[in-house]
């Protein structure tokens, strides 16, 4: 599924605008239509852009919280400043 991906995978987002001017996005994983189980789809791999955008923002926020916790750990080593 979408939640677990290999490091060499790719995600494509194809944007459409319907007659009502709504932005619709089709998701492809490694060039194959795919769905994101935790996001409500319109139909199959098609999503409302506003809903999908919020999902991605939440993922980024969760990653920033995790990274902040890691950096505050006593075992954290800042590899950018090693040399």
Coordinates of C-alpha atoms in Angstrom, one line a residue:
X1 CA 0.0 0.0 0.0
X2 CA 0.8 3.7 0.0
X3 CA 1.9 3.8 3.6
X4 CA 5.0 1.6 3.1
X5 CA 7.3 2.3 0.1
X6 CA 10.7 1.3 -1.0
X7 CA 13.4 4.0 -1.0
X8 CA 13.5 4.0 -4.8
X9 CA 9.7 4.4 -5.3
X10 CA 8.1 7.4 -6.9
X11 CA 4.8 9.1 -6.5
X12 CA 3.2 11.0 -9.3
X13 CA 0.3 13.5 -8.8
X14 CA -1.7 14.3 -12.0
X15 CA -3.8 17.4 -11.5
X16 CA -7.1 17.9 -13.2
X17 CA -9.7 20.7 -13.1
X18 CA -13.3 19.7 -13.5
X19 CA -16.1 21.8 -15.1
X20 CA -16.9 23.3 -11.6
X21 CA -13.2 24.4 -11.3
X22 CA -12.5 21.9 -8.5
X23 CA -9.0 20.6 -8.5
X24 CA -8.8 16.8 -8.6
X25 CA -5.6 14.8 -8.2
X26 CA -4.8 11.3 -9.5
X27 CA -2.1 9.4 -7.5
X28 CA 0.3 7.0 -9.2
X29 CA 2.9 5.0 -7.4
X30 CA 5.7 3.7 -9.7
X31 CA 3.5 4.6 -12.7
X32 CA 0.5 2.5 -11.4
X33 CA -2.7 4.1 -10.1
X34 CA -2.9 3.7 -6.4
X35 CA -5.0 4.7 -3.5
X36 CA -4.2 6.1 0.0
X37 CA -6.3 4.2 2.5
X38 CA -6.3 6.9 5.1
X39 CA -7.7 9.6 2.7
X40 CA -11.2 9.7 1.4
X41 CA -11.1 9.4 -2.4
X42 CA -13.6 10.6 -4.9
X43 CA -13.3 7.4 -6.9
X44 CA -10.4 5.0 -7.0
X45 CA -7.1 7.0 -7.2
X46 CA -8.8 10.4 -7.6
X47 CA -8.8 12.8 -4.7
X48 CA -9.9 16.4 -4.0
X49 CA -6.7 18.5 -3.9
X50 CA -7.7 20.3 -0.6
X51 CA -8.2 16.9 1.2
X52 CA -5.0 15.5 -0.1
X53 CA -3.0 18.6 0.6
X54 CA -4.2 18.5 4.3
X55 CA -3.1 14.8 4.5
X56 CA 0.4 15.7 3.3
X57 CA 0.6 18.7 5.6
X58 CA -0.2 16.4 8.5
X59 CA 2.5 13.9 7.5
X60 CA 5.0 16.8 7.3
X61 CA 3.9 18.1 10.8
X62 CA 4.3 14.6 12.3
X63 CA 7.8 14.3 10.7
X64 CA 8.8 17.7 12.2
X65 CA 7.6 16.6 15.7
X66 CA 9.6 13.3 15.4
X67 CA 12.7 15.2 14.2
X68 CA 12.4 17.7 17.0
X69 CA 12.2 14.8 19.6
X70 CA 15.2 13.1 18.0
X71 CA 17.3 16.3 18.1
X72 CA 16.5 16.8 21.8
X73 CA 17.6 13.3 22.6
X74 CA 20.9 12.9 24.5
X75 CA 22.0 10.4 21.8
X76 CA 21.6 12.8 18.9
X77 CA 24.7 13.5 16.8
X78 CA 24.5 16.5 14.4
X79 CA 26.4 15.0 11.4
X80 CA 26.3 18.2 9.5
X81 CA 28.7 19.8 12.0
X82 CA 31.0 16.8 12.5
X83 CA 33.8 18.2 10.3

